[in-house]
Amino acid sequence: MYYIYIYIYIYIYIYIYIYIYIYIYIYIYIHSIYSIYSIYIYIYIYIYIYIYIYTVYTVYTVYTVYIYILYILCIYIYIYIYIYIYNVCVVSTFTAAEAYSAFSVSRSVPGPPQRNQPIIFSNVITNYNNDFNTDTGHFRCSVPGTYYFVYHASSTEKMCILLMMNGTRLGSWCDIKTTRNIRQVSSGGLAVYLQREQEVWLETSDHRAMTSIPAGVSLFSGFLMHPQE
């Protein structure tokens, strides 16, 4: 009767062992391909080989049950460490990379911009996430948060620059000069909190002598300072 219990125990043990082995093998195989943390897989394999050899060449006593429990605990510890490191080092990094937006563009259109119309900046220097539309001159927010926008404009006559958000004027900067044909640069910046899909652009009013020549390039830039939590 005692031997029957031993055989049943061994049969159940082998069945559970094979099932867990197949499950863990598939799990590790998939994650070893798509994960850079392969060192933990090697640690698991080492523990697995050690426990396997020990259980095969050990009499099936109560100590074998302890070894089996230790084996299960090692698996759970491995999975916990893997998930923790993945969430901290991979998911957080990926999220941080997604939660970013920046652009920097220059104007290459000849002649002054249209009055009370968005200024077109067609030359892209940086356009992270493609949030700036070179056809419309609008920046559309894809990551809510606090942004900083700044412009540097070259001119030879009077010029006023307006920073607009969804049709509302946020700020204006004017350079009223009395001497013509003397090139100068004006600049201005503003921190703005944006919700998703809100748009920001630059306009000119009556004074719109913005140049777009190689010796006097006008720039418009913006970047996310702090994403919405």
CSV table of C-alpha atoms in Angstrom, one decimal:
chain,number,residue,atom,x,y,z
A,1,MET,CA,0.0,0.0,0.0
A,2,TYR,CA,2.9,2.3,0.8
A,3,TYR,CA,4.3,1.8,-2.7
A,4,ILE,CA,1.0,2.7,-4.3
A,5,TYR,CA,1.1,6.1,-2.6
A,6,ILE,CA,4.6,6.6,-3.7
A,7,TYR,CA,3.7,5.8,-7.3
A,8,ILE,CA,0.7,8.1,-7.2
A,9,TYR,CA,2.8,10.9,-5.7
A,10,ILE,CA,5.5,10.4,-8.4
A,11,TYR,CA,2.9,10.4,-11.1
A,12,ILE,CA,1.2,13.6,-9.9
A,13,TYR,CA,4.5,15.2,-9.3
A,14,ILE,CA,5.7,14.4,-12.9
A,15,TYR,CA,2.4,15.6,-14.4
A,16,ILE,CA,2.5,18.9,-12.5
A,17,TYR,CA,6.2,19.3,-13.2
A,18,ILE,CA,5.8,18.8,-17.0
A,19,TYR,CA,2.9,21.2,-17.1
A,20,ILE,CA,4.8,23.9,-15.2
A,21,TYR,CA,7.9,23.3,-17.3
A,22,ILE,CA,6.0,23.8,-20.6
A,23,TYR,CA,4.3,26.9,-19.3
A,24,ILE,CA,7.5,28.5,-18.0
A,25,TYR,CA,9.4,27.4,-21.0
A,26,ILE,CA,7.0,29.2,-23.4
A,27,TYR,CA,6.9,32.3,-21.1
A,28,ILE,CA,10.7,32.5,-20.9
A,29,TYR,CA,11.2,31.8,-24.6
A,30,ILE,CA,8.9,34.7,-25.6
A,31,HIS,CA,10.3,37.1,-23.1
A,32,SER,CA,13.9,36.2,-23.9
A,33,ILE,CA,13.3,37.4,-27.4
A,34,TYR,CA,11.6,40.6,-26.6
A,35,SER,CA,13.4,41.5,-23.4
A,36,ILE,CA,16.9,42.9,-22.7
A,37,TYR,CA,16.9,41.5,-19.2
A,38,SER,CA,18.1,38.0,-20.2
A,39,ILE,CA,20.3,37.7,-17.0
A,40,TYR,CA,17.2,36.8,-15.0
A,41,ILE,CA,16.4,34.0,-17.5
A,42,TYR,CA,19.9,32.6,-17.0
A,43,ILE,CA,19.4,32.7,-13.3
A,44,TYR,CA,16.1,30.8,-13.7
A,45,ILE,CA,17.7,28.2,-15.9
A,46,TYR,CA,20.5,27.7,-13.4
A,47,ILE,CA,18.0,27.2,-10.6
A,48,TYR,CA,15.9,24.9,-12.8
A,49,ILE,CA,18.8,22.6,-13.7
A,50,TYR,CA,20.0,22.5,-10.1
A,51,ILE,CA,16.5,21.5,-8.7
A,52,TYR,CA,15.9,19.1,-11.6
A,53,ILE,CA,19.1,17.2,-11.0
A,54,TYR,CA,18.6,17.2,-7.3
A,55,THR,CA,15.0,15.8,-7.5
A,56,VAL,CA,15.9,13.1,-10.1
A,57,TYR,CA,18.7,11.7,-8.0
A,58,THR,CA,17.1,12.1,-4.6
A,59,VAL,CA,14.7,9.6,-2.9
A,60,TYR,CA,11.2,10.8,-3.1
A,61,THR,CA,10.7,11.7,0.5
A,62,VAL,CA,9.2,14.7,2.3
A,63,TYR,CA,12.3,16.6,1.4
A,64,THR,CA,11.4,16.4,-2.2
A,65,VAL,CA,8.2,18.2,-1.4
A,66,TYR,CA,10.3,21.0,0.1
A,67,ILE,CA,12.4,21.1,-3.0
A,68,TYR,CA,9.3,21.4,-5.1
A,69,ILE,CA,8.0,24.3,-3.0
A,70,LEU,CA,11.3,26.0,-3.3
A,71,TYR,CA,11.2,25.5,-7.0
A,72,ILE,CA,7.7,27.2,-7.2
A,73,LEU,CA,9.0,30.0,-5.0
A,74,CYS,CA,11.9,30.6,-7.3
A,75,ILE,CA,9.6,30.9,-10.2
A,76,TYR,CA,7.4,33.4,-8.5
A,77,ILE,CA,10.4,35.4,-7.4
A,78,TYR,CA,11.8,35.4,-10.9
A,79,ILE,CA,8.5,36.6,-12.4
A,80,TYR,CA,8.1,39.3,-9.7
A,81,ILE,CA,11.6,40.6,-10.3
A,82,TYR,CA,11.1,40.5,-14.1
A,83,ILE,CA,7.7,42.4,-13.9
A,84,TYR,CA,9.1,44.9,-11.5
A,85,ILE,CA,12.2,45.7,-13.6
A,86,TYR,CA,10.1,45.8,-16.8
A,87,ASN,CA,7.6,48.3,-15.3
A,88,VAL,CA,10.3,50.5,-13.9
A,89,CYS,CA,12.9,50.5,-16.7
A,90,VAL,CA,10.8,49.8,-19.8
A,91,VAL,CA,7.3,51.0,-19.3
A,92,SER,CA,8.3,54.2,-17.5
A,93,THR,CA,10.9,55.0,-20.1
A,94,PHE,CA,8.4,54.3,-22.9
A,95,THR,CA,5.8,56.5,-21.2
A,96,ALA,CA,8.3,59.3,-20.7
A,97,ALA,CA,9.3,59.1,-24.4
A,98,GLU,CA,5.7,59.3,-25.5
A,99,ALA,CA,5.0,62.3,-23.1
A,100,TYR,CA,7.1,64.7,-25.0
A,101,SER,CA,6.6,67.2,-27.8
A,102,ALA,CA,8.9,69.8,-29.4
A,103,PHE,CA,9.3,71.6,-32.7
A,104,SER,CA,11.5,74.2,-34.3
A,105,VAL,CA,10.7,75.6,-37.7
A,106,SER,CA,11.9,78.5,-39.9
A,107,ARG,CA,10.2,80.6,-42.5
A,108,SER,CA,11.3,80.3,-46.1
A,109,VAL,CA,8.3,81.9,-47.9
A,110,PRO,CA,9.3,85.0,-49.8
A,111,GLY,CA,7.6,88.3,-49.0
A,112,PRO,CA,5.9,89.4,-45.8
A,113,PRO,CA,3.2,87.1,-44.2
A,114,GLN,CA,-0.5,87.8,-44.7
A,115,ARG,CA,-2.1,90.2,-42.3
A,116,ASN,CA,-4.1,88.5,-39.5
A,117,GLN,CA,-3.3,85.1,-40.9
A,118,PRO,CA,-1.2,82.3,-39.4
A,119,ILE,CA,2.5,82.7,-40.4
A,120,ILE,CA,3.6,79.8,-42.5
A,121,PHE,CA,6.9,78.2,-41.4
A,122,SER,CA,7.7,75.6,-44.1
A,123,ASN,CA,11.2,74.6,-43.2
A,124,VAL,CA,11.3,71.9,-40.4
A,125,ILE,CA,14.3,71.8,-38.1
A,126,THR,CA,12.7,69.6,-35.4
A,127,ASN,CA,9.1,68.3,-35.3
A,128,TYR,CA,8.8,65.7,-32.6
A,129,ASN,CA,5.5,63.7,-32.9
A,130,ASN,CA,4.7,65.8,-36.0
A,131,ASP,CA,2.6,68.2,-33.9
A,132,PHE,CA,3.5,71.2,-36.0
A,133,ASN,CA,1.7,71.5,-39.3
A,134,THR,CA,3.8,73.2,-42.0
A,135,ASP,CA,0.8,73.7,-44.2
A,136,THR,CA,-1.3,75.6,-41.7
A,137,GLY,CA,1.4,77.0,-39.5
A,138,HIS,CA,-0.4,75.6,-36.4
A,139,PHE,CA,1.0,73.6,-33.6
A,140,ARG,CA,-1.6,71.1,-32.3
A,141,CYS,CA,-1.1,69.7,-28.8
A,142,SER,CA,-1.0,65.9,-28.5
A,143,VAL,CA,0.4,65.8,-25.0
A,144,PRO,CA,-1.4,68.0,-22.4
A,145,GLY,CA,0.8,70.1,-20.2
A,146,THR,CA,2.8,73.3,-19.9
A,147,TYR,CA,4.6,74.4,-23.1
A,148,TYR,CA,7.0,77.2,-23.8
A,149,PHE,CA,6.8,79.0,-27.2
A,150,VAL,CA,9.4,81.4,-28.5
A,151,TYR,CA,10.0,83.2,-31.8
A,152,HIS,CA,13.0,85.0,-33.3
A,153,ALA,CA,12.0,87.2,-36.3
A,154,SER,CA,14.2,89.2,-38.6
A,155,SER,CA,12.7,92.4,-40.1
A,156,THR,CA,13.8,95.6,-41.9
A,157,GLU,CA,10.7,97.7,-41.0
A,158,LYS,CA,7.9,97.8,-38.4
A,159,MET,CA,6.7,94.5,-37.2
A,160,CYS,CA,4.2,93.1,-34.7
A,161,ILE,CA,4.0,89.4,-33.8
A,162,LEU,CA,0.9,87.9,-32.1
A,163,LEU,CA,0.9,84.5,-30.3
A,164,MET,CA,-2.5,82.9,-30.8
A,165,MET,CA,-4.3,79.9,-29.2
A,166,ASN,CA,-7.5,78.8,-30.8
A,167,GLY,CA,-8.3,82.3,-32.0
A,168,THR,CA,-7.4,84.0,-28.7
A,169,ARG,CA,-4.4,86.3,-28.4
A,170,LEU,CA,-2.1,85.2,-25.7
A,171,GLY,CA,0.6,87.8,-26.2
A,172,SER,CA,2.0,90.4,-28.7
A,173,TRP,CA,5.4,91.9,-29.3
A,174,CYS,CA,6.0,94.9,-31.5
A,175,ASP,CA,9.1,96.5,-32.9
A,176,ILE,CA,8.4,100.0,-34.2
A,177,LYS,CA,11.5,101.4,-35.8
A,178,THR,CA,12.0,104.7,-37.5
A,179,THR,CA,15.0,103.9,-39.7
A,180,ARG,CA,14.4,101.7,-42.7
A,181,ASN,CA,16.5,99.0,-44.3
A,182,ILE,CA,18.4,98.3,-41.1
A,183,ARG,CA,17.9,94.6,-40.3
A,184,GLN,CA,17.1,93.7,-36.8
A,185,VAL,CA,15.8,90.7,-34.8
A,186,SER,CA,13.0,90.7,-32.3
A,187,SER,CA,12.0,87.8,-30.0
A,188,GLY,CA,9.4,86.9,-27.5
A,189,GLY,CA,8.3,83.9,-25.5
A,190,LEU,CA,5.5,82.7,-23.3
A,191,ALA,CA,4.6,79.7,-21.1
A,192,VAL,CA,1.2,78.2,-22.0
A,193,TYR,CA,-0.8,75.4,-20.5
A,194,LEU,CA,-2.5,73.4,-23.3
A,195,GLN,CA,-5.1,70.7,-23.4
A,196,ARG,CA,-5.1,68.0,-26.0
A,197,GLU,CA,-6.1,69.2,-29.5
A,198,GLN,CA,-5.6,72.9,-28.7
A,199,GLU,CA,-3.7,74.8,-31.3
A,200,VAL,CA,-1.1,77.6,-31.2
A,201,TRP,CA,0.3,79.7,-34.0
A,202,LEU,CA,1.8,83.1,-34.8
A,203,GLU,CA,0.2,86.0,-36.7
A,204,THR,CA,1.1,89.5,-37.7
A,205,SER,CA,-1.0,92.6,-37.6
A,206,ASP,CA,-0.6,95.8,-39.7
A,207,HIS,CA,3.1,95.8,-39.2
A,208,ARG,CA,4.3,92.6,-40.9
A,209,ALA,CA,7.8,93.3,-42.3
A,210,MET,CA,9.1,89.8,-41.5
A,211,THR,CA,12.0,88.7,-43.7
A,212,SER,CA,12.8,85.2,-44.9
A,213,ILE,CA,16.2,85.6,-46.5
A,214,PRO,CA,19.3,83.4,-45.7
A,215,ALA,CA,20.9,86.3,-43.9
A,216,GLY,CA,17.8,86.9,-41.7
A,217,VAL,CA,15.9,83.8,-40.9
A,218,SER,CA,12.8,83.9,-38.8
A,219,LEU,CA,12.2,81.0,-36.3
A,220,PHE,CA,9.3,79.6,-34.3
A,221,SER,CA,9.9,77.0,-31.6
A,222,GLY,CA,8.0,75.3,-28.8
A,223,PHE,CA,8.5,72.4,-26.4
A,224,LEU,CA,6.8,70.6,-23.5
A,225,MET,CA,8.2,71.7,-20.2
A,226,HIS,CA,5.9,69.6,-17.9
A,227,PRO,CA,3.3,67.1,-19.0
A,228,GLN,CA,0.0,66.9,-17.3
A,229,GLU,CA,0.0,64.4,-14.5
